[in-house]
Tab-separated table of C-alpha atoms in Angstrom:
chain	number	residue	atom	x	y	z
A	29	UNK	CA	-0.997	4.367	-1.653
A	30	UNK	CA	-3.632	4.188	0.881
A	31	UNK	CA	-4.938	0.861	0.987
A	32	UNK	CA	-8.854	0.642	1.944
A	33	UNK	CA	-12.642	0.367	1.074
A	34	UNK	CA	-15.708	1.945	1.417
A	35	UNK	CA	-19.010	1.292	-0.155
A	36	UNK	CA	-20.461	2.590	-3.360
A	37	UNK	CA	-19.586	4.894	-6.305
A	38	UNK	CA	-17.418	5.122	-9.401
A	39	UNK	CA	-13.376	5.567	-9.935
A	40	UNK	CA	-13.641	9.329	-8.444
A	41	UNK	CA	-9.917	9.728	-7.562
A	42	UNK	CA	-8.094	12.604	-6.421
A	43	UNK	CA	-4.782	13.214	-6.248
A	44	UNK	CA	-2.932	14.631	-3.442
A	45	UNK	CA	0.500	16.150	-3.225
A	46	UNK	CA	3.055	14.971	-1.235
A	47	UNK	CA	4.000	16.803	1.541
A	48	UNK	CA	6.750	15.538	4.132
A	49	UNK	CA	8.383	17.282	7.036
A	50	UNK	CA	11.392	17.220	8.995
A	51	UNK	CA	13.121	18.855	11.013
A	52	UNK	CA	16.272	20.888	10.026
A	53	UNK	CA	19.752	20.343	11.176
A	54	UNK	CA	23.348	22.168	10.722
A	55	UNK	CA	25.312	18.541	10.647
A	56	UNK	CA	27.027	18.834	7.107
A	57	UNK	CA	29.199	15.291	7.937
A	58	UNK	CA	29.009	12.179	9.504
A	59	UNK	CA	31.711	8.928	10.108
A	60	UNK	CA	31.339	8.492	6.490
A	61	UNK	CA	33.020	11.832	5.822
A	62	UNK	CA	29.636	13.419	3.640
A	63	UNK	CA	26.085	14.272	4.705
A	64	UNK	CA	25.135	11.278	5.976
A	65	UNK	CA	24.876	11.020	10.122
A	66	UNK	CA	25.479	7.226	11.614
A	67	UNK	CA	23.430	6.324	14.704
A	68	UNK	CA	20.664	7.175	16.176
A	69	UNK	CA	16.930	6.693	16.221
A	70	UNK	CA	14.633	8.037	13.709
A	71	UNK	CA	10.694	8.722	15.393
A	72	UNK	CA	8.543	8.924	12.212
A	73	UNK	CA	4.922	10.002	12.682
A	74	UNK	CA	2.164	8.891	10.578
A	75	UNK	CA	-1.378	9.680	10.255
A	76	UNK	CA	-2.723	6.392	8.876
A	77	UNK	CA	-2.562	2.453	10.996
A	78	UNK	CA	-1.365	-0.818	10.383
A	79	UNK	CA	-4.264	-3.600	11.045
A	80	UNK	CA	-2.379	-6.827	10.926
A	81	UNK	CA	0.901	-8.004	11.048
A	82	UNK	CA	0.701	-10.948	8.733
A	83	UNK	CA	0.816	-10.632	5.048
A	84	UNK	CA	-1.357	-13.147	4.124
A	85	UNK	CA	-4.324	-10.713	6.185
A	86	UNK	CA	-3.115	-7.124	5.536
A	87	UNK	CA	-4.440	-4.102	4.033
A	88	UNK	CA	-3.208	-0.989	5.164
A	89	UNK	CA	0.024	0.855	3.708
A	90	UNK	CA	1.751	1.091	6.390
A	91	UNK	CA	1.172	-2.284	7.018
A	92	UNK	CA	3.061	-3.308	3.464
A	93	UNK	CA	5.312	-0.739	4.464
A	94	UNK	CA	6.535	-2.405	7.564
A	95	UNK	CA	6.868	-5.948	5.609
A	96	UNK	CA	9.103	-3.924	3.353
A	97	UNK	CA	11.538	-3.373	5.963
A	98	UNK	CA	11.589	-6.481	7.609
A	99	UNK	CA	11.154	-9.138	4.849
A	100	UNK	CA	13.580	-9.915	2.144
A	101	UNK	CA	11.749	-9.694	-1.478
A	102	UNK	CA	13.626	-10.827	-4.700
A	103	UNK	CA	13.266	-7.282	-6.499
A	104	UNK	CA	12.592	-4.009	-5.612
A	105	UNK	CA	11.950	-0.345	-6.778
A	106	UNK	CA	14.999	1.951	-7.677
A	107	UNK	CA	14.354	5.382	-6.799
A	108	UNK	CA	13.547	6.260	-10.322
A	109	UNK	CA	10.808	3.321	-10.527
A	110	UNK	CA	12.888	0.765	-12.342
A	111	UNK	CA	12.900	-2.645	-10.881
A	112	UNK	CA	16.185	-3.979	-9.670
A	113	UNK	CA	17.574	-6.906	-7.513
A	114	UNK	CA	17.089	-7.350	-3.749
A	115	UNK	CA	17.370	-10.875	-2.024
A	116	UNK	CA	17.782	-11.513	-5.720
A	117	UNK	CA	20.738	-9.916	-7.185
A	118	UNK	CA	20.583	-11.497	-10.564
A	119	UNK	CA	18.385	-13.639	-12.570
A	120	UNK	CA	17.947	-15.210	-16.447
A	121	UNK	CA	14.898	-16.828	-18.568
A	122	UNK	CA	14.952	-19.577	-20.782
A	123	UNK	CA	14.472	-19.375	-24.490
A	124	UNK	CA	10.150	-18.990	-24.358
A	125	UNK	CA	10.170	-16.836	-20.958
A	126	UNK	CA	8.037	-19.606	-18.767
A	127	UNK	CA	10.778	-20.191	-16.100
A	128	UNK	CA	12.952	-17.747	-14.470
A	129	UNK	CA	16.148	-18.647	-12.576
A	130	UNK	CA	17.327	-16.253	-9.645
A	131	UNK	CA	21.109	-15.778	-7.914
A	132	UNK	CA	19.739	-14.527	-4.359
A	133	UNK	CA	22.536	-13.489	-1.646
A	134	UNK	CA	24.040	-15.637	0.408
A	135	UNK	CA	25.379	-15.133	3.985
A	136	UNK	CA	22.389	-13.478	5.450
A	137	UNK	CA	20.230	-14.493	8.501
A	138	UNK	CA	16.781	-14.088	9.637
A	139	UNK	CA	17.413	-12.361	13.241
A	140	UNK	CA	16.722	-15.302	14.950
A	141	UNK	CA	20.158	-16.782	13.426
A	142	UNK	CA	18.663	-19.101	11.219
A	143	UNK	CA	20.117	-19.062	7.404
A	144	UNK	CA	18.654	-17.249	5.051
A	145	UNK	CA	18.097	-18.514	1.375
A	146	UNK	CA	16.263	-19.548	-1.362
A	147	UNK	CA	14.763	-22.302	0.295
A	148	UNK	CA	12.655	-19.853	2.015
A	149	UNK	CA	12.102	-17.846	-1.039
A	150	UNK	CA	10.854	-20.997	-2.612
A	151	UNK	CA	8.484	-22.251	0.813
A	152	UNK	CA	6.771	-18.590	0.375
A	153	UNK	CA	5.709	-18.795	-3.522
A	154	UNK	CA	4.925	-22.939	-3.082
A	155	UNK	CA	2.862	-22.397	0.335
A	156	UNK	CA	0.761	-19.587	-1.520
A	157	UNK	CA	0.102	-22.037	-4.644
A	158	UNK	CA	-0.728	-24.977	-2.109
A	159	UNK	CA	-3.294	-22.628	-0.067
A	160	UNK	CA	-4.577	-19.669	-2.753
A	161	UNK	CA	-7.653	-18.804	-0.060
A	162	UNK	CA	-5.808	-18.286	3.108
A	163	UNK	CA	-3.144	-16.469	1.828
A	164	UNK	CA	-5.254	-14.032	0.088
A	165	UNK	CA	-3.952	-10.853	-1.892
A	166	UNK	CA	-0.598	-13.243	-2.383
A	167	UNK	CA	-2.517	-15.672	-4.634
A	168	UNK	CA	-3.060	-13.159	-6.994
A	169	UNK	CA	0.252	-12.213	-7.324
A	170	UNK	CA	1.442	-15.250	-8.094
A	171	UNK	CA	-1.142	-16.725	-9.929
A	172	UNK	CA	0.646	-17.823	-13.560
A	173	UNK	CA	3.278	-19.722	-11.236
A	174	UNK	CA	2.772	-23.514	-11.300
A	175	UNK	CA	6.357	-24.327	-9.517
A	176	UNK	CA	8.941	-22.944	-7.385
A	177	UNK	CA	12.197	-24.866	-6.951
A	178	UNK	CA	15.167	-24.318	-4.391
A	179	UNK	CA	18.477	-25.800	-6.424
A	180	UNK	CA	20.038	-24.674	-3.753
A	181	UNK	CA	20.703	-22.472	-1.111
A	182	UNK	CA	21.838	-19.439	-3.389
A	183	UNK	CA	19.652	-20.587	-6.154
A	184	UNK	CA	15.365	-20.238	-7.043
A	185	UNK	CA	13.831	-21.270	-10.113
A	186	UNK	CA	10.549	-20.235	-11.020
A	187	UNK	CA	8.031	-21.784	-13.303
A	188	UNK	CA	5.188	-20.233	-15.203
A	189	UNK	CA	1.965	-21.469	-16.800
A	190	UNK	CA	3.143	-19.592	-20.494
A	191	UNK	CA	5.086	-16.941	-21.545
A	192	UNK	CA	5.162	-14.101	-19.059
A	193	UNK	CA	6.440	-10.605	-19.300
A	194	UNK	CA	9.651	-9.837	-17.687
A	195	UNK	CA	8.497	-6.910	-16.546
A	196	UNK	CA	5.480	-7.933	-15.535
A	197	UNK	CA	6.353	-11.113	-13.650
A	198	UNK	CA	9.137	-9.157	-11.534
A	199	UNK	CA	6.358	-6.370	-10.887
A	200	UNK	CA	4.494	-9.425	-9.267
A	201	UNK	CA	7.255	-10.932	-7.365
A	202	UNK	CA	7.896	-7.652	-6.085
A	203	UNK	CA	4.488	-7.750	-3.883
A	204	UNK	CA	5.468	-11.019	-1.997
A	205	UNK	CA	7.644	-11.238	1.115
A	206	UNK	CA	9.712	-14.149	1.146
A	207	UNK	CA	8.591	-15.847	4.993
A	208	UNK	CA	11.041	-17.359	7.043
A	209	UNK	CA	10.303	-21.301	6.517
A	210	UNK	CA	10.785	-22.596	10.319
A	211	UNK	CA	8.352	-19.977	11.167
A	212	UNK	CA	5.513	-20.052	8.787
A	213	UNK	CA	5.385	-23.675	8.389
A	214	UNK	CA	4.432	-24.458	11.928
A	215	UNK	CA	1.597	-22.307	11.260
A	216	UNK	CA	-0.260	-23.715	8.589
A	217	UNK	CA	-2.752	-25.874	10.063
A	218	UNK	CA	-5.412	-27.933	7.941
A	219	UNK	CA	-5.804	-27.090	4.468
A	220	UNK	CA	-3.877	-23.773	5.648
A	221	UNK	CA	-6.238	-22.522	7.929
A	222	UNK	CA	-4.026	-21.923	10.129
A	223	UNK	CA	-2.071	-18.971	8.470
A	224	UNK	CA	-4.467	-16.215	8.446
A	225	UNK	CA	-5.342	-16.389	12.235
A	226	UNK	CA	-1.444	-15.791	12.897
A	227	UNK	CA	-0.687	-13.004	14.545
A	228	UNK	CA	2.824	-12.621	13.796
A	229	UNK	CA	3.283	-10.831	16.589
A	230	UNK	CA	6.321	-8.671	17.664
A	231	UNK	CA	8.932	-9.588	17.716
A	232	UNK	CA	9.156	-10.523	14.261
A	233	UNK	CA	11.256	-13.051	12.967
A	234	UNK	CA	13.232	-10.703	10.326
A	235	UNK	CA	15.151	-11.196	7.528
A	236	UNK	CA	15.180	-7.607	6.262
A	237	UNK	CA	17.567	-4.591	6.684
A	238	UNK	CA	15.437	-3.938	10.125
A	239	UNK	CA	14.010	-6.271	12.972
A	240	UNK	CA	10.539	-5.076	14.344
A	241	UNK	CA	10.747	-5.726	18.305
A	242	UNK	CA	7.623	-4.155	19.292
A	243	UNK	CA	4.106	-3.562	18.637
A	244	UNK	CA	1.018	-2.032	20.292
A	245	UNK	CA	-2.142	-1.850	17.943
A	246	UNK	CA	-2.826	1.898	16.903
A	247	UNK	CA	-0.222	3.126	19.111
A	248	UNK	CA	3.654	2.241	17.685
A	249	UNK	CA	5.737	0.086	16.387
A	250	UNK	CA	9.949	0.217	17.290
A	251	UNK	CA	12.830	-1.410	14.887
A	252	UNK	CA	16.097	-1.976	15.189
A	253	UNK	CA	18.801	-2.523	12.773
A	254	UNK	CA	18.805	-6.105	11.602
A	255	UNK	CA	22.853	-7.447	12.178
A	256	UNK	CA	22.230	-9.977	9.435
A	257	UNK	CA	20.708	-8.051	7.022
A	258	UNK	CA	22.033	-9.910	3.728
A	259	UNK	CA	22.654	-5.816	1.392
A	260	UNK	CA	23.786	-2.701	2.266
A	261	UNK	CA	23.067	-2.090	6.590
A	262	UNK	CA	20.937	0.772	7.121
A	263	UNK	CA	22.901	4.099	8.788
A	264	UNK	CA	20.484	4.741	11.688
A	265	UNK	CA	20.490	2.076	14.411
A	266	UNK	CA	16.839	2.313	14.587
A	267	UNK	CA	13.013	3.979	14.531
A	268	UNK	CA	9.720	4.111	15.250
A	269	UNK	CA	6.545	4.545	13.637
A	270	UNK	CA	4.116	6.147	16.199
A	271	UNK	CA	0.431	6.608	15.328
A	272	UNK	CA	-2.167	9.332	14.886
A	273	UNK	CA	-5.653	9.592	14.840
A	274	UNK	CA	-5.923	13.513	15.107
A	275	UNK	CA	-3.673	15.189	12.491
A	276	UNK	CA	-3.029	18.223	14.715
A	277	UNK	CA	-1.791	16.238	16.953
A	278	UNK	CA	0.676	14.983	14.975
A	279	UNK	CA	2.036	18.579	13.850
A	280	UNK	CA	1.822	19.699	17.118
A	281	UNK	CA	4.028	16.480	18.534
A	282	UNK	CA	6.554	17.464	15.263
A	283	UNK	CA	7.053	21.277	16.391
A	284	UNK	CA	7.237	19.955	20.396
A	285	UNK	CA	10.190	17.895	19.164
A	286	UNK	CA	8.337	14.728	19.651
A	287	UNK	CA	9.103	13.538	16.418
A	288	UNK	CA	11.880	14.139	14.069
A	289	UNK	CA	9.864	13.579	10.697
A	290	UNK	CA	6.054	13.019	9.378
A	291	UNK	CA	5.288	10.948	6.769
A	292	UNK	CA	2.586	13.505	5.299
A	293	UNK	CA	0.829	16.756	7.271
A	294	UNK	CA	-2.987	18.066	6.243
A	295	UNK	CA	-3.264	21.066	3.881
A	296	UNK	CA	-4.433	23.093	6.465
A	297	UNK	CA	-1.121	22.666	8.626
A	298	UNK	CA	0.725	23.129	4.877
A	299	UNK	CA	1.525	27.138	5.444
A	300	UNK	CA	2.316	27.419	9.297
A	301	UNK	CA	5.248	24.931	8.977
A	302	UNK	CA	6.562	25.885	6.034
A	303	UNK	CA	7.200	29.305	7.871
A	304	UNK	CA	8.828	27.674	10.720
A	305	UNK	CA	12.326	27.731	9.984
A	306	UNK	CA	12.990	24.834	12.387
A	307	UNK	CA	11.215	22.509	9.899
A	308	UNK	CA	12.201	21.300	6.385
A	309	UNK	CA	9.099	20.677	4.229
A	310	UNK	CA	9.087	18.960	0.953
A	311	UNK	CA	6.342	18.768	-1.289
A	312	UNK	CA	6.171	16.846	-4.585
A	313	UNK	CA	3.618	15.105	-6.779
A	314	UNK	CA	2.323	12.374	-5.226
A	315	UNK	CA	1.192	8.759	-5.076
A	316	UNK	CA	-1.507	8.914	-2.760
A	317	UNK	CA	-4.978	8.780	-3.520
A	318	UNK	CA	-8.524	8.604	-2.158
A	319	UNK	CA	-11.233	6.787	-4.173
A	320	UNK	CA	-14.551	5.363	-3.744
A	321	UNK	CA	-14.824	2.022	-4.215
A	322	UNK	CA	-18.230	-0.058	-5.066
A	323	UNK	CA	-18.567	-3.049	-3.021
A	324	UNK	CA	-20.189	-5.410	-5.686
A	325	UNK	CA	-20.345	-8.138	-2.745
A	326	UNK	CA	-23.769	-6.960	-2.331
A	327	UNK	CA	-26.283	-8.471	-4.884
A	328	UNK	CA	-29.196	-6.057	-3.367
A	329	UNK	CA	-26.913	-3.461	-4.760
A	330	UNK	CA	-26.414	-4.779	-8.364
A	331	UNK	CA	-27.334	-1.591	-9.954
A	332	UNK	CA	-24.311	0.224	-9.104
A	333	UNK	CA	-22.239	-2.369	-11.586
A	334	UNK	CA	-24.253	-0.753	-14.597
A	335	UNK	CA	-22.034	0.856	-16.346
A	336	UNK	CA	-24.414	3.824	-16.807
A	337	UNK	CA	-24.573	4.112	-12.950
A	338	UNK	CA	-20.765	4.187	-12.660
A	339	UNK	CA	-20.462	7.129	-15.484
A	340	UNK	CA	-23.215	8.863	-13.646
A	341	UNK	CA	-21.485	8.990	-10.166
A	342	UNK	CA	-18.389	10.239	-12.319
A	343	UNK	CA	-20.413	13.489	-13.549
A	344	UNK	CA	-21.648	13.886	-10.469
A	345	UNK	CA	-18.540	14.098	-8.502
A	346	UNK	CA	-17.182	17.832	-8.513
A	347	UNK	CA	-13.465	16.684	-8.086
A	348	UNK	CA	-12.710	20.280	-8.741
A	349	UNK	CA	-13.999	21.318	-5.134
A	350	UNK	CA	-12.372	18.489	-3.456
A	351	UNK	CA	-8.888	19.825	-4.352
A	352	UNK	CA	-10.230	23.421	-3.354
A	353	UNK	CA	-12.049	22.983	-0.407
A	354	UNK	CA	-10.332	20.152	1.384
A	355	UNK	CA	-6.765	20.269	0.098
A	356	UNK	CA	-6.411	23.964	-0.515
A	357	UNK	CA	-5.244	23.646	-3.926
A	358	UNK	CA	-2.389	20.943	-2.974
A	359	UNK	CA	-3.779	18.005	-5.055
A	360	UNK	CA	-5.291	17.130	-8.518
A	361	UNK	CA	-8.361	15.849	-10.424
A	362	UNK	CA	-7.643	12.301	-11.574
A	363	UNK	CA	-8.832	9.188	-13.279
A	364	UNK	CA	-6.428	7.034	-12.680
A	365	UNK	CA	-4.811	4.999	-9.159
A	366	UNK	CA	-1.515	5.285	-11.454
A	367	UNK	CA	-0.284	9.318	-10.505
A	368	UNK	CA	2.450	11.908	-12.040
A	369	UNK	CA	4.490	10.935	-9.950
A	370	UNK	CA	5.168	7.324	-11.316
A	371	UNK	CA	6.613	8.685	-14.640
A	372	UNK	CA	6.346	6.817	-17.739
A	373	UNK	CA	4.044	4.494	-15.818
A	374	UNK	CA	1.291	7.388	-15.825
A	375	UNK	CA	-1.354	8.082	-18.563
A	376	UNK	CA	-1.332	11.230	-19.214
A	377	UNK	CA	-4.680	10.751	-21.918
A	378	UNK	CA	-6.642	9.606	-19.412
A	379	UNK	CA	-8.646	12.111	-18.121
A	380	UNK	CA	-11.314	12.633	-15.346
A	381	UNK	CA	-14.827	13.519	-16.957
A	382	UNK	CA	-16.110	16.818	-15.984
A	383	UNK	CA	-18.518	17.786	-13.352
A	384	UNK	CA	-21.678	17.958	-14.528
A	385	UNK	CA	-24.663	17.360	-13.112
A	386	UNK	CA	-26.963	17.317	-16.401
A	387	UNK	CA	-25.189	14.623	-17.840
A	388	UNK	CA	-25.416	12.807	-14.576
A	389	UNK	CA	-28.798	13.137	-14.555
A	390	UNK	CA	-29.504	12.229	-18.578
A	391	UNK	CA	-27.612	8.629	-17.964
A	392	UNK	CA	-29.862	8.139	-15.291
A	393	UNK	CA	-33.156	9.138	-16.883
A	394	UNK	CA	-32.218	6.767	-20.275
A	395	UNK	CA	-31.406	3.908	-18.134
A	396	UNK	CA	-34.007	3.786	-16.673
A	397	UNK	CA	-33.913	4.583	-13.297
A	398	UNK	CA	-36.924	6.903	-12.002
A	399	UNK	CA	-36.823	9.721	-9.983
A	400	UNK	CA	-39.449	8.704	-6.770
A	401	UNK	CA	-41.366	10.792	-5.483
A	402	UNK	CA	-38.997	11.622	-2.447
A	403	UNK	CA	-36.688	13.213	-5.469
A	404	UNK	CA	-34.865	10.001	-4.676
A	405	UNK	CA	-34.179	7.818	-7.722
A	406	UNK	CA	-35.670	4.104	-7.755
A	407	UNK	CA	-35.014	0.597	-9.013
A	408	UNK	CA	-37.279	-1.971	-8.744
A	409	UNK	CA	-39.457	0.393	-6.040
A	410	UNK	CA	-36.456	0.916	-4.401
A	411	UNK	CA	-34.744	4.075	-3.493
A	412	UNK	CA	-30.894	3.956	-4.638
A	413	UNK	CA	-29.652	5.057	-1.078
A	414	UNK	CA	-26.542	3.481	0.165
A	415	UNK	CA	-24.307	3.016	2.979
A	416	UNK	CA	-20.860	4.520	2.650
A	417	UNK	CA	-17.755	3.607	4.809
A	418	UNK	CA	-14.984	5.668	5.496
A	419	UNK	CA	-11.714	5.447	6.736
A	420	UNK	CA	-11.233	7.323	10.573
A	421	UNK	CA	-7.557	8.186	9.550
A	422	UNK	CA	-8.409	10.215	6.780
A	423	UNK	CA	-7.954	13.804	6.870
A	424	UNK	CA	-10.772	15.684	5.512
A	425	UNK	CA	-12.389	12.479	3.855
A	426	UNK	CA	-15.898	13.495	5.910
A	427	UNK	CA	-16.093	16.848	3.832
A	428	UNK	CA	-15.270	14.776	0.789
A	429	UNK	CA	-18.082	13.135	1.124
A	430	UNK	CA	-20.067	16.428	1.683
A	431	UNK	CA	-19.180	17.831	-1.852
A	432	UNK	CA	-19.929	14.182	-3.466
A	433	UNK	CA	-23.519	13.886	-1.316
A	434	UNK	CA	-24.262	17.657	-2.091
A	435	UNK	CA	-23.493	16.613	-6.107
């Protein structure tokens, strides 16, 4: 999902399909003697950015995306959402579930040459308990761990504060790249200060199934198949991710040939290419989302974390129109970041409240915030105007904001 903030409002999400496109080919074999081709370079298109390289700074999704394929982590997501081993490839709990021991491969290499193992598994989870500020979004994930233990080099033990959910606990582990030790620990600095300014910059040291070897900022980014990847070596030799800040420009480099897949296309774009029989487009439910998220940093603001304020944006939000106007019909309502598409993770009770204005305007009036005379509401003489951010590498999130301002 689209990681990223703007100011004000309630959980208004909307739920977009899935659309991905490729283009076709008659190859029914490869070396392998099925479907699958060996070789070659893959040039993916995407319409979104990464803004930082280091995962201790990070916000983007295509930013976690990239540390997916060049970082080990000790589980991962099976196709059908089930977590399963990956630099781990077993693990067992004691008797009251506060420690966790984990069997992590051996015999594979960060692509520098240095060993891989659960040394640097253990560094990782011990540097983010050492320094919970500067590493950020990591501290949160692995907040209930008090200890992290390398027995030895194909062996991690993990302590917890109390009892922890299996499922849970793995769900967190799964968030955290496991950093390459004689990298990251020249970088810490005083206190850790040091680690957020780190650029990590390309070339990466890697320890995934892919090595990133270059970078330009908004522009691309190139891999290339990591040798020492410690599972199963990817089938391509390579690809690269290649930036877009207008959408049709992206369709239009797909059909030149440009590209050979997209990682999403606007609605708009949705009927032309599935016509073209050159292209394969797939569309299923998806996990993306946009949202408006209140920025309760702001204590000048402190009306919008009123409850009655939140559930009066929500009634005022015609999510309806949003899938209409902007999506053409290719999305869905929702009330939840958690989509269809996750399966038995997704709430199907939970439900987005309707559209309507009245209501809207009722929580307002018995909560005591005043229409001015401007037609502007007012708290404390002030008019409840605020600033809202968007993202530039959204497509159609200005019009969004149309049919929420026009609400």
């Amino acid at each position: 999902m689209r990681r990223w903030t703007r100011v004000l409002a309630a959980a208004a999400a909307l739920m977009l399909v899935a659309v991905a496109c490729t283009k076709s080919s008659e190859t029914t074999g490869g070396k392998d003697g099925g479907g699958m081709v060996e070789g070659g370079i893959l040039r993916l298109g995407s319409s979104s950015n990464i803004d930082s390289l280091n995962p201790f700074k990070a916000f983007q999704q295509d930013a976690y995306n990239v540390f997916q394929y060049v970082y080990p982590y000790l589980v991962g997501w099976s196709p059908d959402l089930e977590l399963v081993g990956d630099f781990a490839t077993d693990w067992t709990w004691n008797t009251d579930d506060t420690e966790a021991t984990f069997t992590v491969a051996t015999g594979g290499t960060w692509s520098d040459g240095q060993p891989l193992t659960a040394k640097d598994a253990a560094y990782t989870l011990n540097l983010i308990l050492r320094f919970p500020g500067p590493t950020g979004l990591m501290s949160g994930y692995a907040r209930h761990i008090t200890a992290a233990e390398a027995v030895d080099d194909a062996t991690l033990k993990i302590t917890y504060e109390a009892s922890v959910n299996e499922g849970w606990a793995l769900s967190q582990l799964q968030q955290i790249p496991i950093l390459p030790e004689h990298v990251w620990s020249a970088q810490e600095g005083t206190d850790g200060k040091g680690l957020r300014p780190f650029t990590n910059d390309a070339p990466i040291v890697s320890g995934g199934p892919f090595t990133l070897t270059e970078y330009k900022k908004d522009e691309f980014v190139q891999f290339v198949r990591n040798d020492g990847f410690y599972g199963t070596k990817p089938h391509i030799e390579g690809w690269g991710l290649k930036f877009y800040t207008n959408a049709d420009a992206m369709v239009s480099a797909l059909k030149n040939d440009e590209l050979d897949a997209v990682e999403s296309i606007p609605a708009a774009a949705l009927e032309q290419l599935s016509a073209d029989q050159s292209l394969v487009v797939t569309t299923a439910p998806g996990i993306y989302f946009d949202e408006l998220i209140v920025n309760s940093n702001k204590p000048l603001h402190a009306e919008l974390l009123d409850p009655q304020v939140r559930m009066a944006f929500e009634y005022a939000i015609d999510r309806q129109a949003m899938v209409d106007t902007v999506l053409l019909g290719n999305g869905s309502p929702a009330a939840t970041i958690v989509s269809e598409a996750t399966g038995v993770w997704h709430n199907s009770d939970i439900q987005p409240l309707p559209f309507d204005i009245a209501a809207a305007n009722k929580l307002l009036d018995d909560a005591g915030y005043a229409m001015g005379p401007d037609g502007i509401r007012e708290v404390d003489g002030r008019p409840m105007s605020y600033e809202i951010l968007t993202p530039t590498t959204t497509v159609g999130v200005d019009r969004e904001f149309e049919i929420i301002q026009a609400g």
